[in-house]
mmCIF file of C-alpha atoms in Angstrom:
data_model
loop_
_atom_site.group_PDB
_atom_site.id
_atom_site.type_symbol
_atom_site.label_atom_id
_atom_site.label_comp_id
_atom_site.label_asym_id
_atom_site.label_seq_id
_atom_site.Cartn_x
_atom_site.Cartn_y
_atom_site.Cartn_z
ATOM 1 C CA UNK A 211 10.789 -40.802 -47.535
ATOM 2 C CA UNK A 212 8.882 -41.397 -44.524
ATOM 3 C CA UNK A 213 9.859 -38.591 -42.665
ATOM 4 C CA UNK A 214 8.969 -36.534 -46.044
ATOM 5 C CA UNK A 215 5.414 -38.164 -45.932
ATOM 6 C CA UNK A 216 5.059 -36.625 -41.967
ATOM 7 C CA UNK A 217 6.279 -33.297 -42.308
ATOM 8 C CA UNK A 218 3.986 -32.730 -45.421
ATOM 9 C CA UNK A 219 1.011 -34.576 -42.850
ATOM 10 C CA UNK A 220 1.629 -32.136 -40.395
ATOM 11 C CA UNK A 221 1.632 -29.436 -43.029
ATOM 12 C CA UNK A 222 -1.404 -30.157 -44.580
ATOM 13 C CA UNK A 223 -3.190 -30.503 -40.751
ATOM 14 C CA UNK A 224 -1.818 -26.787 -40.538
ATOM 15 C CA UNK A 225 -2.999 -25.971 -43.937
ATOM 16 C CA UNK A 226 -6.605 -27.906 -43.076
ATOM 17 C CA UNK A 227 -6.116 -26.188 -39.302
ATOM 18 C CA UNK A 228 -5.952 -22.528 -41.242
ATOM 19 C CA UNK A 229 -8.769 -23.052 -43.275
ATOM 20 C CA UNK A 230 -11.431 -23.970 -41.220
ATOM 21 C CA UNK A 231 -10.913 -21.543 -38.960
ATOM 22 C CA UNK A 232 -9.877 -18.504 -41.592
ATOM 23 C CA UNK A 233 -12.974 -16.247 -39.965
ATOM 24 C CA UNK A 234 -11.159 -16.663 -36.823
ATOM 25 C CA UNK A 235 -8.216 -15.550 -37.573
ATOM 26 C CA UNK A 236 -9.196 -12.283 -39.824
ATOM 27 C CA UNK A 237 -11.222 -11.398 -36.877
ATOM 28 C CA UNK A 238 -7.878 -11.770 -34.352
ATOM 29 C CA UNK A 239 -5.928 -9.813 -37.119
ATOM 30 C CA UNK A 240 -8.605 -6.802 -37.235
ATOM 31 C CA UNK A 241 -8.598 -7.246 -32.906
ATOM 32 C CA UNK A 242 -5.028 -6.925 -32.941
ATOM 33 C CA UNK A 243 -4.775 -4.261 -35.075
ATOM 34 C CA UNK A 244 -7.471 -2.493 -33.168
ATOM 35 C CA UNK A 245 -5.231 -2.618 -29.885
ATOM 36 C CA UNK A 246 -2.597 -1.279 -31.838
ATOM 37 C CA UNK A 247 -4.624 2.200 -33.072
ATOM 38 C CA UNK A 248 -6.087 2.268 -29.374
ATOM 39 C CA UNK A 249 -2.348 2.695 -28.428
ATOM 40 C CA UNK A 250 -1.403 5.200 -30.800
ATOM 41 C CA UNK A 251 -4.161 7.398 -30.462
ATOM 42 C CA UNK A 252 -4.181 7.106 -26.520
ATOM 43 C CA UNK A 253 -0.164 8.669 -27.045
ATOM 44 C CA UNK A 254 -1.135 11.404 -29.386
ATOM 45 C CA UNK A 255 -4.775 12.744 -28.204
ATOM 46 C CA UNK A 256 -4.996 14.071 -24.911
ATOM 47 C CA UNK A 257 -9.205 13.594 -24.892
ATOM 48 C CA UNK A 258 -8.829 9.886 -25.219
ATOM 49 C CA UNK A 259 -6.348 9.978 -22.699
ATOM 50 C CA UNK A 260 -9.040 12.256 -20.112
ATOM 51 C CA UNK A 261 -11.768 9.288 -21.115
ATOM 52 C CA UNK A 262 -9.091 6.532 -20.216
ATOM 53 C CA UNK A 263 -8.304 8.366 -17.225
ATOM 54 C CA UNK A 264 -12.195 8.739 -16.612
ATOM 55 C CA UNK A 265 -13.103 5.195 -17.508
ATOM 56 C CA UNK A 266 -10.339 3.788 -15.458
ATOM 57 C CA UNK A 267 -10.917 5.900 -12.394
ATOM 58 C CA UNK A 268 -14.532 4.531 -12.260
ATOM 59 C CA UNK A 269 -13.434 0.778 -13.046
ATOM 60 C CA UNK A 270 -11.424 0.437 -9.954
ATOM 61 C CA UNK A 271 -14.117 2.667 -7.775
ATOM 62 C CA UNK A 272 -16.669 -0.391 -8.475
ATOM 63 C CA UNK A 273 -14.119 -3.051 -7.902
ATOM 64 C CA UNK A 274 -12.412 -1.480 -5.106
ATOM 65 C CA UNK A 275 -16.295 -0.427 -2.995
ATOM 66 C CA UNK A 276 -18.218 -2.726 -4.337
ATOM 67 C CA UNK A 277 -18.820 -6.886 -3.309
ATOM 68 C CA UNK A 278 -18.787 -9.800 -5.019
ATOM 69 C CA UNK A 279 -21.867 -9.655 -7.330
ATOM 70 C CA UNK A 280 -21.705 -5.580 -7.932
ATOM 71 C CA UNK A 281 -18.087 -6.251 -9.628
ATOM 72 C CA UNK A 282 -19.489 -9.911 -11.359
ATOM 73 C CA UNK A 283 -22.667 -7.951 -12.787
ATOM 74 C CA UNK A 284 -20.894 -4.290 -13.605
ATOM 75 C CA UNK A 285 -18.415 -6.450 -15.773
ATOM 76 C CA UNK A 286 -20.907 -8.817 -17.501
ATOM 77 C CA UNK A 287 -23.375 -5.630 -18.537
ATOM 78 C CA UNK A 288 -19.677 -3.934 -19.703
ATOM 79 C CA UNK A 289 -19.522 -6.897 -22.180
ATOM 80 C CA UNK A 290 -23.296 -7.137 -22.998
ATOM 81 C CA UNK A 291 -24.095 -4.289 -25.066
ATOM 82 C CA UNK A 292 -20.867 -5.399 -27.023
ATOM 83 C CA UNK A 293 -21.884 -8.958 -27.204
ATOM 84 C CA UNK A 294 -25.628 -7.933 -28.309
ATOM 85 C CA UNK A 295 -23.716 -5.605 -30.894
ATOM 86 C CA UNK A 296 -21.987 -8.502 -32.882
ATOM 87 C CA UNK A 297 -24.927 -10.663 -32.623
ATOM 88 C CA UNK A 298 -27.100 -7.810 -34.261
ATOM 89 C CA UNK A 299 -23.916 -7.494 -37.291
ATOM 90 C CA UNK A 300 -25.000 -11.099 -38.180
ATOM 91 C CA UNK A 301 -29.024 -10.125 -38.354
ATOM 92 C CA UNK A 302 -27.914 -8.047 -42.016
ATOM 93 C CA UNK A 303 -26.104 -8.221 -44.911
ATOM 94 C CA UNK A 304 -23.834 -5.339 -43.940
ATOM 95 C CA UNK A 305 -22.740 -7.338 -40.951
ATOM 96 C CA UNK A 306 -19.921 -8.750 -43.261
ATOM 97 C CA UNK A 307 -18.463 -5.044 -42.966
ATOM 98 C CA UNK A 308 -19.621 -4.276 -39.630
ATOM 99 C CA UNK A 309 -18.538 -7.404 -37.556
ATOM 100 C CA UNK A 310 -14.758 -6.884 -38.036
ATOM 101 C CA UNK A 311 -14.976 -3.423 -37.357
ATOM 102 C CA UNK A 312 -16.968 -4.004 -34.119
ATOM 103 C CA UNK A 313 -14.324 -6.708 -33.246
ATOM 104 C CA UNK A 314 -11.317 -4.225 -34.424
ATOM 105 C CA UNK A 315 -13.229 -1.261 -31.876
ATOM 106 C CA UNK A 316 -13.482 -3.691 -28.531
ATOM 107 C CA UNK A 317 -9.398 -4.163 -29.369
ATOM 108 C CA UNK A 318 -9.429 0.073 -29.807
ATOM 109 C CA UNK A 319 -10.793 0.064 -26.867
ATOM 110 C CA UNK A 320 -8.605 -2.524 -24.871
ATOM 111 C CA UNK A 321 -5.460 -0.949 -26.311
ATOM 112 C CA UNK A 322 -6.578 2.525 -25.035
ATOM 113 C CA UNK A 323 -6.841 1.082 -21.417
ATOM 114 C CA UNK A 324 -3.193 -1.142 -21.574
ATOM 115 C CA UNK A 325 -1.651 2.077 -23.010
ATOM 116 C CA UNK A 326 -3.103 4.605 -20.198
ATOM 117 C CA UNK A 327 -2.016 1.497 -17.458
ATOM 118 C CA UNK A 328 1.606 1.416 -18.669
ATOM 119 C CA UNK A 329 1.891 5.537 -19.208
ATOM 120 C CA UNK A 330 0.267 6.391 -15.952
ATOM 121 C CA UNK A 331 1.160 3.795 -13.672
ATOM 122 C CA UNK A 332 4.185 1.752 -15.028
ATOM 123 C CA UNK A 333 5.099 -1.570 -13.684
ATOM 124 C CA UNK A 334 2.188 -1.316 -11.233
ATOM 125 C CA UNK A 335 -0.055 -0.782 -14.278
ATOM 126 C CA UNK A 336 1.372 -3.807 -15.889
ATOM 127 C CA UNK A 337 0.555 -6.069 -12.958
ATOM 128 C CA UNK A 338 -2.742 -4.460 -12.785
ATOM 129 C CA UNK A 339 -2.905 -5.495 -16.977
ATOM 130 C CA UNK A 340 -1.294 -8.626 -15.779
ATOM 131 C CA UNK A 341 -3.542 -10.198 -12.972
ATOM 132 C CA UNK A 342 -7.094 -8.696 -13.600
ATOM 133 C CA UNK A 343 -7.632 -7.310 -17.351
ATOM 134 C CA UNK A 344 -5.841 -9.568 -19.566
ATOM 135 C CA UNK A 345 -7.139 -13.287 -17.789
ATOM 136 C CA UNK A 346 -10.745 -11.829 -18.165
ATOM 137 C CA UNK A 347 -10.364 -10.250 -21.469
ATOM 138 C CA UNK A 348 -8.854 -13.622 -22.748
ATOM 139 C CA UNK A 349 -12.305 -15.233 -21.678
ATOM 140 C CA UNK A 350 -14.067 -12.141 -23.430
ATOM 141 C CA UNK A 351 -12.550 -12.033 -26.141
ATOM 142 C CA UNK A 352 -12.056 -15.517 -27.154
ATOM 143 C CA UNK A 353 -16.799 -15.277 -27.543
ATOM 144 C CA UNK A 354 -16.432 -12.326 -29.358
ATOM 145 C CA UNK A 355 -14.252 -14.130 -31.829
ATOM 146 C CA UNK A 356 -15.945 -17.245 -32.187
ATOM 147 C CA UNK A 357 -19.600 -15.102 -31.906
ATOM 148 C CA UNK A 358 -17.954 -12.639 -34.759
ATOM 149 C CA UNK A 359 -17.331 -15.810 -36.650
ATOM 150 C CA UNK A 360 -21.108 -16.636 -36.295
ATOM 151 C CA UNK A 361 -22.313 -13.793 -37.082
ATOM 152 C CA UNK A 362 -19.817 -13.141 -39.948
ATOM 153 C CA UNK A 363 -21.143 -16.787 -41.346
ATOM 154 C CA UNK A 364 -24.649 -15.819 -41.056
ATOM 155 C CA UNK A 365 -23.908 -12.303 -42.884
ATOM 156 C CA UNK A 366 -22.684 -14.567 -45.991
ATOM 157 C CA UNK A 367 -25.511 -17.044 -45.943
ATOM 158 C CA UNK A 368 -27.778 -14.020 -46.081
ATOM 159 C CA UNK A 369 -25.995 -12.400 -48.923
ATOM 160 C CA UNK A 370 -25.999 -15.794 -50.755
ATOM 161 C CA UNK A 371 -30.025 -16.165 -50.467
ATOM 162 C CA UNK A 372 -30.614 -12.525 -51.054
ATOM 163 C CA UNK A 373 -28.579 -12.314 -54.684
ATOM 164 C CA UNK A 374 -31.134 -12.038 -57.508
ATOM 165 C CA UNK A 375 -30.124 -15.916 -58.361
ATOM 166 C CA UNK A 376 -30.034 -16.959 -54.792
ATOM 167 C CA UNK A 377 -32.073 -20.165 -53.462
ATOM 168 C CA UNK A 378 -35.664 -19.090 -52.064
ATOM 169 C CA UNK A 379 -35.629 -20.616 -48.458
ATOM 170 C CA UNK A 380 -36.979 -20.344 -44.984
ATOM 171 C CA UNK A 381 -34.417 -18.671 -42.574
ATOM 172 C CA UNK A 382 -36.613 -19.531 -39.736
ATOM 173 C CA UNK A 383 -34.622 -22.866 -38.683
ATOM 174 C CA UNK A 384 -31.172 -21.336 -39.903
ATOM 175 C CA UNK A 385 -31.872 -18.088 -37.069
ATOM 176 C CA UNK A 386 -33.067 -20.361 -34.533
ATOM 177 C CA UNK A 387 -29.857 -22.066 -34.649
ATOM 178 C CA UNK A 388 -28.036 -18.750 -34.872
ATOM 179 C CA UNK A 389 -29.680 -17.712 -31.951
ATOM 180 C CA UNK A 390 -29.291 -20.933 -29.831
ATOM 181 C CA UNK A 391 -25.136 -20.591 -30.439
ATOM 182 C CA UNK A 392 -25.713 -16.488 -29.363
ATOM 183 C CA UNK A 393 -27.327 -18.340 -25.842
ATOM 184 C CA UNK A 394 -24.293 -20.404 -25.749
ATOM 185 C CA UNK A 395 -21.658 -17.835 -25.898
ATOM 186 C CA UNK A 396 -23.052 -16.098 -23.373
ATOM 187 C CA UNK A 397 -21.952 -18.563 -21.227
ATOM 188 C CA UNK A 398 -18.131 -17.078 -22.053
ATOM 189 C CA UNK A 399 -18.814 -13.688 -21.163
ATOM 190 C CA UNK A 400 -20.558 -15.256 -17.833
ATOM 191 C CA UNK A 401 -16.992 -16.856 -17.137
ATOM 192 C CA UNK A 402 -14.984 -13.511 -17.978
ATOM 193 C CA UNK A 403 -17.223 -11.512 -14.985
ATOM 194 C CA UNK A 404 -16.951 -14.068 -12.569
ATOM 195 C CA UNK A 405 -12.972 -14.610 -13.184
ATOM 196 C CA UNK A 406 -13.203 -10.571 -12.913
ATOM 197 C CA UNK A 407 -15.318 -10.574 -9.784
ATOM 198 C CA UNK A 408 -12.677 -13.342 -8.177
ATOM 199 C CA UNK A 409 -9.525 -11.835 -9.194
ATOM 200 C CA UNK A 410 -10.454 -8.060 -8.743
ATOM 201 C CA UNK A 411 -11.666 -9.233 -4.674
ATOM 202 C CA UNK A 412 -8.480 -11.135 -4.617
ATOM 203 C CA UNK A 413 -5.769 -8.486 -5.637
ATOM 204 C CA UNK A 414 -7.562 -5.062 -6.117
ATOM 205 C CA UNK A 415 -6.474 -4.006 -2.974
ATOM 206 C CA UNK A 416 -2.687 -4.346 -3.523
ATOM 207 C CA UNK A 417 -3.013 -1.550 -6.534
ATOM 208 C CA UNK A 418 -2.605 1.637 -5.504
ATOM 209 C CA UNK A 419 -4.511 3.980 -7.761
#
């Protein structure tokens, strides 16, 4: 009996675990699923492989000619417009469409990039995916999720107030305090160009592209 009463603890912590943080994981489900069509479509459309090729040539030209703070700031303002794009989703109603589908296109365009690594350069590409892309995009990614989950939240809360029964009330406080946690996750995307700027001087020159 007692071990009955911790197993179904632990379950319902899971169950508690999976609930709160629901937004989450739909937004990891439509980023996952966005790597996956970046793959595909990289193997069957030879444009998107030419703007891979494109994009990828001029990635490691920065990293590979440029110092310290040309790689840390090329990789933050790579992340910015992206970052300023999910904030924007949770401005509007229509950001409860739009932020998944931004989320789902920065995994497109990740699984275009891991696709064209392993096709063009093999194992080399893999320990280029392995030791500069994926610890930084971890970093990235990780703010877009829990800034999609903001922004997501604040879609809803504006759909609530805007039905024709909905609660009149001032969204000045409510977008201050959307805007304060925007600040804050900026601070993630600050981390992912530095730990790009650190490991791209550290290993960039071992890749031979």
């Amino acid at each position: 009996m007692k071990h009955s009463g911790v197993v179904n603890l632990n379950r319902s912590k899971i169950v508690n675990t999976i609930v709160k943080n629901n937004v989450i994981i739909l937004l990891t489900v439509f980023f996952v699923v966005g790597i996956i069509i970046g793959v595909i479509t990289l193997r069957n459309n030879e444009i998107i492989s030419n703007i891979a090729k494109a994009n990828f040539n001029n990635f490691v030209l920065i990293r590979k000619n440029g110092n310290f703070g040309n790689i840390f700031l090329s990789s933050f303002f790579d992340i910015l417009p992206f970052a300023l794009l999910v904030f924007l989703c949770g401005t509007s109603i229509v950001g409860i469409a739009l932020t998944p589908i931004a989320i789902a296109y920065r995994g497109f365009n990740y699984g275009i990039l891991a696709a064209y690594l392993y096709n063009t350069y093999s194992l080399q590409g893999i320990a280029f995916n392995s030791l500069i892309l994926i610890p930084t995009t971890l970093i990235a990614v990780f703010g877009f999720l829990i800034s999609g989950r903001s922004a997501l939240n604040f879609s809803v809360y504006l759909a609530k107030i805007s039905l024709p029964k909905g609660q009149a009330v001032c969204i000045y406080n409510d977008f201050r305090i959307y805007c304060k946690k925007a600040l804050l996750f900026l601070l993630f995307y600050i981390a992912s160009a530095l730990l790009d700027a650190i490991m791209s001087m550290s290993f960039i020159d071992y890749f031979k592209f």
